[in-house]
């Protein structure tokens, strides 16, 4: 698979950089904003344009591959992850930030083969940060190797999370309870408004944990291989094995820290992806 993987990566990398130019130009312009599930769950014409460019470019080169994209899924396509090569795409993670001109956003692309993450790219064109990984080949930021921090102590951990883009009272209550629990036990809390970018911070050792309930598989797809290649661990809330479709994640710089965080948090059952 190695020669194919290099080809997949090269094509994806080139398309991602091209889409970064689209985002960099669009962020300073007026935006056509639409609401999805509620008035804080947004999509812009740039989200849609970037997703179409990525899927169109990849499909032209790899016509037998499958695709799961955030915006096309919102339009009614179902999330079906099979053993076939499948690209999972979030064209702009952090659309609220993008709408406000805040440069904490990311393009996220993960390739799965036999349901295993084999390639990931997370790109913030506004900060010129491109995180990449291929299975078995390490993780990189702008071409330089990166590793997680290896932190194991809860009291020393810088933890990233999100409040989310859903106004369901039960989910808000659970998230707030968890943040209160974390605040009294960890070194610090950070909220960036882009799960993909926050996960990349864990991969490079700038943060130690990311945890959240309410994500979708396109928020996580690229980070799976990047963080694993950087030495990090994934876990479900409660300490069980990570499930991509469960919409819950604890990602940490060490298995011990992941378990300590996972066992501290409460969860709420959501519809699976």
Short mmCIF file of N, CA and C in Angstrom, two decimals, residues 26 70 109 121 205:
data_model
loop_
_atom_site.label_atom_id
_atom_site.label_comp_id
_atom_site.label_asym_id
_atom_site.label_seq_id
_atom_site.Cartn_x
_atom_site.Cartn_y
_atom_site.Cartn_z
N UNK A 26 -11.16 34.41 1.37
CA UNK A 26 -12.57 34.57 1.73
C UNK A 26 -12.76 35.13 3.13
N UNK A 70 -18.69 16.88 5.66
CA UNK A 70 -19.62 17.49 6.61
C UNK A 70 -20.80 18.13 5.91
N UNK A 109 -8.78 16.47 6.69
CA UNK A 109 -9.00 15.37 5.75
C UNK A 109 -8.33 14.11 6.28
N UNK A 121 -4.47 15.02 7.25
CA UNK A 121 -3.94 16.37 7.05
C UNK A 121 -4.87 17.35 7.77
N UNK A 205 2.26 18.72 21.14
CA UNK A 205 2.73 18.89 22.51
C UNK A 205 2.44 20.23 23.12
#
